[in-house]
Coordinates of C-alpha atoms in Angstrom, one line a residue:
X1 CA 0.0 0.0 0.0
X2 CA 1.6 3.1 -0.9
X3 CA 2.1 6.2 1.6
X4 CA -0.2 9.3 1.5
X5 CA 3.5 11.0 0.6
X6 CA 5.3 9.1 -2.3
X7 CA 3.5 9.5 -6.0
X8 CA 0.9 6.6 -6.9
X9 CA 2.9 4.6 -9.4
X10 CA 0.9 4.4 -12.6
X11 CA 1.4 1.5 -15.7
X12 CA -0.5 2.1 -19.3
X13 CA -1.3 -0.7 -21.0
X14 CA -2.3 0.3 -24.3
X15 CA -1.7 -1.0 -28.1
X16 CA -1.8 2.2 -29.5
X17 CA 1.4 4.4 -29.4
X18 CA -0.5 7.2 -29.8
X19 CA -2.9 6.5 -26.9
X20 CA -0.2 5.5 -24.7
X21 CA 1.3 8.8 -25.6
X22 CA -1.4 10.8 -24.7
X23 CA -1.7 8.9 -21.3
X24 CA 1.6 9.2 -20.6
X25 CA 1.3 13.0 -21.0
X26 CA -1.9 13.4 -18.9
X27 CA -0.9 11.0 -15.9
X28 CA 2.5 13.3 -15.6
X29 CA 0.5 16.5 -15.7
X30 CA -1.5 14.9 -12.8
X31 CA 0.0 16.3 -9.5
X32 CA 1.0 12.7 -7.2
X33 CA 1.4 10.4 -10.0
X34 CA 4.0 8.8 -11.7
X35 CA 4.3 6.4 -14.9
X36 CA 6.7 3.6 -13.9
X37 CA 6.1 1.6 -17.7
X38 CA 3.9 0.7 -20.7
X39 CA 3.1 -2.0 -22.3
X40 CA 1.8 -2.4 -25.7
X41 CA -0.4 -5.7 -25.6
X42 CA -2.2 -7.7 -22.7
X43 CA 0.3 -10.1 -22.6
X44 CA 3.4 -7.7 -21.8
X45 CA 1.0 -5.9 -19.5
X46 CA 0.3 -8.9 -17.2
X47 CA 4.0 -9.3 -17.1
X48 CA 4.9 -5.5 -16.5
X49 CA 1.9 -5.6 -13.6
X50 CA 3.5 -8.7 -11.9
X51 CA 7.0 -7.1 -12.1
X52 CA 6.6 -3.4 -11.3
X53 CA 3.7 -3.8 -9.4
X54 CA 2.2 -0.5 -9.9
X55 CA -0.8 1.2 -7.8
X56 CA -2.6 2.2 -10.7
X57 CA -2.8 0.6 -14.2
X58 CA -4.8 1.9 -17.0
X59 CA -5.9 -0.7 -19.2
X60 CA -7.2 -0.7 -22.8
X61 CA -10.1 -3.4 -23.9
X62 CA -9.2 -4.1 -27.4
X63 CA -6.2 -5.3 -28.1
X64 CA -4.5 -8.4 -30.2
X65 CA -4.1 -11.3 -28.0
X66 CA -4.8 -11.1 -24.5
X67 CA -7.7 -8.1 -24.4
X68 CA -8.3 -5.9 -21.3
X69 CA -10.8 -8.3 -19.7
X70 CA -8.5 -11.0 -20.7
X71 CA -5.7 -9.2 -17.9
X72 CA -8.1 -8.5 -15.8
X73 CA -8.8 -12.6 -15.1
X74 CA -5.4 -13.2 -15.2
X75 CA -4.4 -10.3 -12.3
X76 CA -7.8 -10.6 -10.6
X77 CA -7.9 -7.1 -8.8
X78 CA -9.8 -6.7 -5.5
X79 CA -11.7 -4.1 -4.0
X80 CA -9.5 -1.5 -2.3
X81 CA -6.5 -3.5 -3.5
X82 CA -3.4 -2.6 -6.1
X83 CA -3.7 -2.1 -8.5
X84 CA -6.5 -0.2 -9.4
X85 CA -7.4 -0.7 -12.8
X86 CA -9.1 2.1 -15.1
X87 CA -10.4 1.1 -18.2
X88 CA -10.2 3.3 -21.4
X89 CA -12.4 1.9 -24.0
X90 CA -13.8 2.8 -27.2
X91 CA -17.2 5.2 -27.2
X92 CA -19.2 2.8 -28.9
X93 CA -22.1 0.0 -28.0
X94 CA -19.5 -2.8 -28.1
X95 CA -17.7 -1.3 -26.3
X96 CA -19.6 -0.2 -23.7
X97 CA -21.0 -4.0 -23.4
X98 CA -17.2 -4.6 -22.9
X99 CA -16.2 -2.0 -20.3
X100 CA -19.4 -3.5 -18.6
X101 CA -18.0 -7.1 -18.3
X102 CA -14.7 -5.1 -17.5
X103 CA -16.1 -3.8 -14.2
X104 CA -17.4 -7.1 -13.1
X105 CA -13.8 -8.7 -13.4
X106 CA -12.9 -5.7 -11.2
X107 CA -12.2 -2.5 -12.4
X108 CA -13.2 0.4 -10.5
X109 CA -13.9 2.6 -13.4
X110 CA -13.9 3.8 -17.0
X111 CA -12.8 6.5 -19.1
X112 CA -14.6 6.4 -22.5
X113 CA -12.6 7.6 -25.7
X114 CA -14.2 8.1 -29.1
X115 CA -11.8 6.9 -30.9
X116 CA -12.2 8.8 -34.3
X117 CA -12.4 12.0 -32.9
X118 CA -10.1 11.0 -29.4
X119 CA -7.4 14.2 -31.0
X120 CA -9.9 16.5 -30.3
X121 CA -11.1 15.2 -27.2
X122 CA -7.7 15.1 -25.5
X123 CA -8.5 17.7 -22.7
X124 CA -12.3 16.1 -22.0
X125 CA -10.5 12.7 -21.7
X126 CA -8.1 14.2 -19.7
X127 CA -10.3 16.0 -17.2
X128 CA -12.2 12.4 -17.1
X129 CA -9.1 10.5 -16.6
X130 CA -8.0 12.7 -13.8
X131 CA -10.8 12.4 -11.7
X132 CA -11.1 8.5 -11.8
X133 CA -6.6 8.7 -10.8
X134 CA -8.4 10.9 -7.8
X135 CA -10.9 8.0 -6.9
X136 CA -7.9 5.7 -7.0
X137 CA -5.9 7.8 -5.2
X138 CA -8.6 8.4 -2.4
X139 CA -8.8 4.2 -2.3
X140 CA -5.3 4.0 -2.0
X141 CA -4.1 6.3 0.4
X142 CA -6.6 5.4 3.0
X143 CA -8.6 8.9 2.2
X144 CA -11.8 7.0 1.4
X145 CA -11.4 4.3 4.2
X146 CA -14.9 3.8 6.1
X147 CA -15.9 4.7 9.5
X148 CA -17.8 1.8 11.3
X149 CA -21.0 1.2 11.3
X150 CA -23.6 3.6 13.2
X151 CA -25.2 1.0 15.5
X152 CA -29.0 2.1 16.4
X153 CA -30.6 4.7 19.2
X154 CA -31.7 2.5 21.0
X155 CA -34.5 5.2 22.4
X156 CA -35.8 5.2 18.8
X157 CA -38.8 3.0 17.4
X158 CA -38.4 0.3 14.7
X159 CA -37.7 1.8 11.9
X160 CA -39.9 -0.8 9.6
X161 CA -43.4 -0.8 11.3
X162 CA -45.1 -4.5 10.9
X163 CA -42.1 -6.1 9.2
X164 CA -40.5 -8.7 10.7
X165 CA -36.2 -8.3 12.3
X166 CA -33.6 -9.6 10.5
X167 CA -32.0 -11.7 12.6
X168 CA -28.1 -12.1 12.5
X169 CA -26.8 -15.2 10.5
X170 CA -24.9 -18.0 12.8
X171 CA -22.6 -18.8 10.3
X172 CA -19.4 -16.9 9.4
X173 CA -19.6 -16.7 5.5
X174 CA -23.3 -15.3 5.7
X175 CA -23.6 -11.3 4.7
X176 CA -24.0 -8.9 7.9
X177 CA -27.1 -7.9 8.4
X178 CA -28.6 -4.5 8.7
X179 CA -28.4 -2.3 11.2
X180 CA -31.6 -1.0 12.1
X181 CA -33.0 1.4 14.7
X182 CA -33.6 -0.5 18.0
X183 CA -36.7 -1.2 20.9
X184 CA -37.0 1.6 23.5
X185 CA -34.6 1.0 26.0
X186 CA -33.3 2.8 29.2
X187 CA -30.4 4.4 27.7
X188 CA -28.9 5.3 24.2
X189 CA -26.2 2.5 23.2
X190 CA -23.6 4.1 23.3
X191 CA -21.6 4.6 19.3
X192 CA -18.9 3.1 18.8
X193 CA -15.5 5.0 17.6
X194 CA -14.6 5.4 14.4
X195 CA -11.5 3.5 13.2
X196 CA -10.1 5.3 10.6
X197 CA -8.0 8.2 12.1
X198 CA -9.2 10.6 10.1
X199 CA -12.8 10.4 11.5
X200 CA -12.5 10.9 15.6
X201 CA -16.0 11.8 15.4
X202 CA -19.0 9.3 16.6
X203 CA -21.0 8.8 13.1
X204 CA -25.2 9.5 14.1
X205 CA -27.8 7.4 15.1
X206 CA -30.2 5.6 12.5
X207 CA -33.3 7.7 11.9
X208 CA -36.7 5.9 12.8
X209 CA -39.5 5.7 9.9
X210 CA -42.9 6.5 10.5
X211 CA -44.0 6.2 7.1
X212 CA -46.0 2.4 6.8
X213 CA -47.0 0.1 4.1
X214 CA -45.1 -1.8 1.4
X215 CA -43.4 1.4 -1.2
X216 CA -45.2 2.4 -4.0
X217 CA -41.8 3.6 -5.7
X218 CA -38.2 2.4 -4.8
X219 CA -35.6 5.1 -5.9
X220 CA -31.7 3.9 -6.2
X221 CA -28.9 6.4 -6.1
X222 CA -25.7 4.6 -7.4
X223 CA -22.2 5.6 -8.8
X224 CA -19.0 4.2 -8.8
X225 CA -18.8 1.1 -8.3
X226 CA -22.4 0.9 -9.0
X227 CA -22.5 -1.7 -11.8
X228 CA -20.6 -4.5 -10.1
X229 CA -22.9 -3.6 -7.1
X230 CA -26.5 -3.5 -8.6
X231 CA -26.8 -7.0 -9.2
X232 CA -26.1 -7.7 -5.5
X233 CA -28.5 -5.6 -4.3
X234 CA -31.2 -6.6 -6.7
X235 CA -31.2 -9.6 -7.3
X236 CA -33.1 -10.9 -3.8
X237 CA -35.6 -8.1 -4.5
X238 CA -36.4 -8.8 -8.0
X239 CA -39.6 -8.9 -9.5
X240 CA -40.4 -6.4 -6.9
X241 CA -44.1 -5.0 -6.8
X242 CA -43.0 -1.7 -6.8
X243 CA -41.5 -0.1 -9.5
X244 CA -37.4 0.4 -9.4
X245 CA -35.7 3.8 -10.5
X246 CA -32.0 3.8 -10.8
X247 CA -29.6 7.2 -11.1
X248 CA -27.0 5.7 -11.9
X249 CA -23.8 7.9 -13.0
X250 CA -23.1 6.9 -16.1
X251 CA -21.9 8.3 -19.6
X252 CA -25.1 8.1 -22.3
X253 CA -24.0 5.6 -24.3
X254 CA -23.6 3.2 -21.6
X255 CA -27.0 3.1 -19.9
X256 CA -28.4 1.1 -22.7
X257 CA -25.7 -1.5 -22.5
X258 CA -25.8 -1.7 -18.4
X259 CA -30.1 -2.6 -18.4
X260 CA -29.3 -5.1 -21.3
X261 CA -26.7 -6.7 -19.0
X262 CA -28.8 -6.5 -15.9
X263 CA -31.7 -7.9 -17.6
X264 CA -29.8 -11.0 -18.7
X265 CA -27.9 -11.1 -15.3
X266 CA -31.4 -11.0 -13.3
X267 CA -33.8 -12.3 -15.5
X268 CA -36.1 -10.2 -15.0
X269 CA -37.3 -7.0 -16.8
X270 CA -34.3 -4.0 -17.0
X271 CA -35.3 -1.0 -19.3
X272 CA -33.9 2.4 -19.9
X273 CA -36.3 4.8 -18.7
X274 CA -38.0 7.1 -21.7
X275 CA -40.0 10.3 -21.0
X276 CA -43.6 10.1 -20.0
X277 CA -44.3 6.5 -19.9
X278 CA -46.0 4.8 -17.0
X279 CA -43.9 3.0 -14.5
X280 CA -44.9 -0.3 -13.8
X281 CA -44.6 -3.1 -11.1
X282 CA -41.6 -5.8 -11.4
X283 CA -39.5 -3.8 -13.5
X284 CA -36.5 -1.7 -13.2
X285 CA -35.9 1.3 -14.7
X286 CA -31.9 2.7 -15.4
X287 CA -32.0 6.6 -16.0
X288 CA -30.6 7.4 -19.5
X289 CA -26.6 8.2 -18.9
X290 CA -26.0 12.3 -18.5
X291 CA -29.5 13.0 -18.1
X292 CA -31.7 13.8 -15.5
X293 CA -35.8 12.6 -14.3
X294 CA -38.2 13.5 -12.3
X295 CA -40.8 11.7 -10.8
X296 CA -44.5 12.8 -11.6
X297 CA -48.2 11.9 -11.5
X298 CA -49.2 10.3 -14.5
X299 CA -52.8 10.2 -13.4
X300 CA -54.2 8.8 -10.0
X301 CA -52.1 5.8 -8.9
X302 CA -49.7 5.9 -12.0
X303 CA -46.4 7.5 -11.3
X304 CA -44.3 8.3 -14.7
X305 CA -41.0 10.3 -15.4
X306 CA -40.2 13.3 -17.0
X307 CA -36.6 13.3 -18.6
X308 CA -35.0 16.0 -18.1
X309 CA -31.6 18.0 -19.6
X310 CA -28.3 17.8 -17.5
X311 CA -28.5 21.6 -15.8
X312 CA -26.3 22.3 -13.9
X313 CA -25.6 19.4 -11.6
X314 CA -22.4 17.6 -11.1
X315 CA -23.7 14.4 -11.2
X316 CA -25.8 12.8 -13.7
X317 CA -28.1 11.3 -13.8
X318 CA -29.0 13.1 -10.6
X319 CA -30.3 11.6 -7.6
X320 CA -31.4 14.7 -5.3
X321 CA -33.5 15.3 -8.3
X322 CA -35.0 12.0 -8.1
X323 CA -35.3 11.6 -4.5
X324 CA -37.1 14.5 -4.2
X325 CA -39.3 14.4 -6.7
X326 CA -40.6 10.8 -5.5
X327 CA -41.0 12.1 -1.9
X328 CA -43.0 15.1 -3.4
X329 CA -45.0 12.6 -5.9
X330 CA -45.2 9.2 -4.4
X331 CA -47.1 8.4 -1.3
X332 CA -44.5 5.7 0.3
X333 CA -41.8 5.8 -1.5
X334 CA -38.2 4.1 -0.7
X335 CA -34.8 5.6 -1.2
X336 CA -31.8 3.2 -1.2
X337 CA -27.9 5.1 -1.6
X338 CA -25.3 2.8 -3.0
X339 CA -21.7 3.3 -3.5
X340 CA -20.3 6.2 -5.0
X341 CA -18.3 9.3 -4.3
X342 CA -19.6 12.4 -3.2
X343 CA -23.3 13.0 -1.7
X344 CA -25.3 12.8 -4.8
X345 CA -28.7 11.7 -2.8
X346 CA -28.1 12.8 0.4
X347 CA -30.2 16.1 0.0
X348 CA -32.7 13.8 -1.8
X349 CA -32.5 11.6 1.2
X350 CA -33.4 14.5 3.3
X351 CA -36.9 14.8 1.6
X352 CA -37.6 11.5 1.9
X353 CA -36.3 11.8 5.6
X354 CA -38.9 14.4 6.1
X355 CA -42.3 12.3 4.7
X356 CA -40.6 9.4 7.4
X357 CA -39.7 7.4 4.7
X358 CA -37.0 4.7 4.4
X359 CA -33.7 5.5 3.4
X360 CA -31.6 2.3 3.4
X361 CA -27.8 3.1 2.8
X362 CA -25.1 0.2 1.8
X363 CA -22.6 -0.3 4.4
X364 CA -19.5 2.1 3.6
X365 CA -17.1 -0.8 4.5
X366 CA -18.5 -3.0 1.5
X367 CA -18.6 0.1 -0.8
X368 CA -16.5 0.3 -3.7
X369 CA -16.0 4.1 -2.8
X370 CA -18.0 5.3 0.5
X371 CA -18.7 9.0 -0.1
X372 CA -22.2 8.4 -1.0
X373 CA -22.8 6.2 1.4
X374 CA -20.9 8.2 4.5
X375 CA -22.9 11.5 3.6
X376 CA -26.1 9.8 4.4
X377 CA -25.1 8.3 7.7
X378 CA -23.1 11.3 8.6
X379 CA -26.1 13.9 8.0
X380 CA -28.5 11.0 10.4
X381 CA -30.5 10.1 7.3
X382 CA -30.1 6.3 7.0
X383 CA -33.0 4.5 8.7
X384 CA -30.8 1.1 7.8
X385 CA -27.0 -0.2 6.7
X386 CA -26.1 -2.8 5.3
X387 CA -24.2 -5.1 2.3
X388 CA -26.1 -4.7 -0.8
X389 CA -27.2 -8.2 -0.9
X390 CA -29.2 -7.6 2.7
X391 CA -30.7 -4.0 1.8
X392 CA -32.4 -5.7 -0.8
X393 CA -33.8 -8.6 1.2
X394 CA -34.7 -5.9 3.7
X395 CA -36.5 -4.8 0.7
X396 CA -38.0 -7.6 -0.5
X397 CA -39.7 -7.8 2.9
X398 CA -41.2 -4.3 2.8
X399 CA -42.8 -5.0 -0.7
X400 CA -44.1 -8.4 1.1
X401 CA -42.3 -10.9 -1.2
X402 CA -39.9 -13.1 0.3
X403 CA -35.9 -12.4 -0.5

C-alpha cells in the first residue's frame, strides 16, 4: 500500500502508441502520480503488472491477443487492492457492453474515448481521466477508508413498522445484516468510535421511519462502483411490486448497455427509462446516462418520469432530483444510496427523511467508494445499513415478497 507522501505509481497498458502517448502526457501532468512503464499488448501488460507492481494501471479493452478483460482474469484485482485498474475503452455500444464485463472482473472505473475524434477530445478525456486517478488515489491512500457502522438509538422506534427483524446469520460466510434502529430502552447504546483516524467523530444514530405500508416507488442512487454492485443488491428483490428507478452515473452511451446486461444477469425485466411512460410493477428502470428525471403523477395511482436536460448538476443522472421528486410525488416511497463518491442523494434523502420514509444506505465498508454512502449516515438520514445483498432482502420484505 503506498504512503499518502510518495506519487501513486501508474502503468498504461495500451496498443496504441498514440494512446499511450497521450496517457503518458496526462498522468504526468497529474499532481501525485507517476508512470513507472507501458506496455503495448495484454500479454506484456500482465507481465509488467507482476513485475513493477504499480498502484494504478490503466488498461485498454481491445487489443490483439490477450484483451483488457482477458488481464483483468489473469491479475484478478480486488476491491480497495493494487492495483486499481481504469479502463479506457472505445465510445461505442460494443464497447460499452465490454467496459461493462470489464467492471465485473474488477475495475473500479472507465474512461470512454471516441476513438475517431479521441485528437480533439484530449483535454475532455483528460479532465475524465483525472478524476477517476483521484478515486484511486482516495482508495489508496486510505482517504476513502470507512468509519464503522452507526449502531441504532436505541430510544428510537423500529424503523420498519409490521415487518418482521432480521436476525443475524450463525454462520461466518453469511452477509452482515442491517443495522436498524432498535426497541426503546433505558439508555442510548452508546456509538462506537470510528476506526479510521481521520474520522474521531462518533458517526449519528439511525433515523426511525414513520411512514407504513409496502413502497409504491423504490428510488436507487448509485455511482462508482455501481455496476458491479446492482446486481447484488437486486437480485433478492427482483420482481419487486413496486416499480425500481436507478440514477445511476453513467456516460449516455452506456446506460443502454448496463439494463441489457442487468436484464440478462437477473432475468427479470431491466429497461432504460423514456419520458412520460408509465412505470410499472416488477420492472427496473436505469435513468438514461447524462441526463436527468423527475418523478411525476401520471394520473391517480400511476407514477411516470419526466426526462430532463443535465442543468447544472455535477452528477448525472442526478439523484437529489430524483429523491425528491418521489418524496414530493409518491405516497410511500423508498430511497436506497449505493456506493459512489460524493453525496449525490443525500439532499434527496433529506426529503424522503422528512415524509418518514425509508432511506436504506449500503454499508461504507462494503462500498467500492463510500462517499455516497458516509454522507447519508453522517447527515443522520439512514434508517438502515447494510451489504447490498441484505438492503435488498430488507427490501424484499417491505414489498411483502420473500428475498
Amino acid at each position: 500500500m503506498p504512503t499518502p507522501s510518495a506519487p501513486l505509481r501508474v502503468l498504461i497498458i495500451d496498443d496504441s502508441a498514440f494512446m499511450r502517448a497521450s496517457l503518458r502526457h496526462i498522468v504526468g501532468h497529474t499532481p501525485g502520480f507517476v508512470v513507472v512503464g507501458e506496455a503495448n499488448d495484454g500479454l506484456s501488460g500482465v507481465e509488467a503488472i507482476r513485475n513493477l507492481r504499480p498502484d494504478v494501471v490503466t488498461l485498454d479493452l481491445d487489443m490483439p491477443g490477450l484483451d483488457g478483460i482477458g488481464v483483468l482474469k489473469r491479475v484478478r484485482p480486488s476491491p480497495g487492492a493494487v492495483p486499481v485498474v481504469i479502463m479506457v475503452s472505445a465510445f461505442t455500444t460494443q464497447g460499452a457492453a465490454l467496459t461493462l464485463s470489464a467492471l465485473s472482473a474488477g475495475a473500479i472505473d472507465f474512461v470512454p474515448k471516441a476513438s475517431e475524434h479521441f485528437k480533439t477530445d484530449l483535454a475532455q478525456v483528460g479532465e475524465l481521466l483525472r478524476s477517476k486517478l483521484a478515486v484511486a488515489a482516495a482508495i489508496l491512500t486510505g482517504r476513502d477508508r470507512p468509519p464503522a457502522r452507526p449502531r441504532p438509538d436505541a430510544e428510537a422506534p423500529s424503523p420498519l413498522p409490521h415487518t418482521p427483524p432480521v436476525v443475524e446469520p450463525t454462520h461466518t460466510d453469511a452477509p452482515a445484516p442491517l443495522s436498524t434502529a432498535a426497541p426503546a430502552a433505558a439508555a442510548p447504546a452508546a456509538l462506537p468510535r470510528v476506526a479510521a483516524q481521520h474520522h474521531r467523530v462518533s458517526t449519528p444514530p439511525l433515523r426511525a421511519v414513520t411512514m407504513t405500508g409496502a413502497p409504491d416507488l423504490v428510488t436507487v442512487a448509485s455511482s462508482t462502483g455501481g455496476p458491479q454492485t446492482l446486481p447484488e443488491f437486486l437480485r433478492p428483490l427482483c420482481p419487486c411490486p413496486a416499480p425500481i428507478v436507478i440514477a445511476q452515473h453513467i456516460p449516455a452511451v452506456f446506460s443502454r448497455s448496463l439494463a441489457d446486461s442487468l436484464a440478462a444477469t437477473l432475468g427479470v425485466t431491466v429497461v432504460e427509462a423514456e419520458d412520460g411512460k408509465e412505470l410499472a410493477a416488477h420492472t427496473v428502470y436505469l435513468l438514461p446516462g447524462g441526463r436527468n428525471a423527475e418523478v411525476f403523477r401520471l394520473r391517480p395511482g400511476v407514477l411516470a418520469l419526466r426526462l430532463l436536460d443535465g442543468g447544472n448538476a455535477v452528477y448525472r443522472p442526478n439523484a437529489d432530483i430524483l429523491f425528491r421528486s418521489a418524496a414530493l410525488t409518491a405516497r410511500r416511497p423508498v430511497g436506497v444510496i449505493l456506493t459512489g463518491m460524493g453525496s449525490d442523494g443525500c439532499e434527496g434523502a433529506r426529503a424522503l427523511a422528512q415524509r418518514g420514509a425509508p432511506v436504506l444506505v449500503q454499508d461504507p465498508a462494503s462500498a467500492v467508494i463510500w462517499g455516497m454512502p458516509r454522507s447519508a449516515i453522517d447527515a443522520g438520514l439512514a434508517s438502515e445499513v447494510g451489504e447490498p445483498a441484505a438492503l435488498g432482502r430488507r427490501l424484499a420484505l417491505l414489498a411483502g415478497r420473500e428475498g
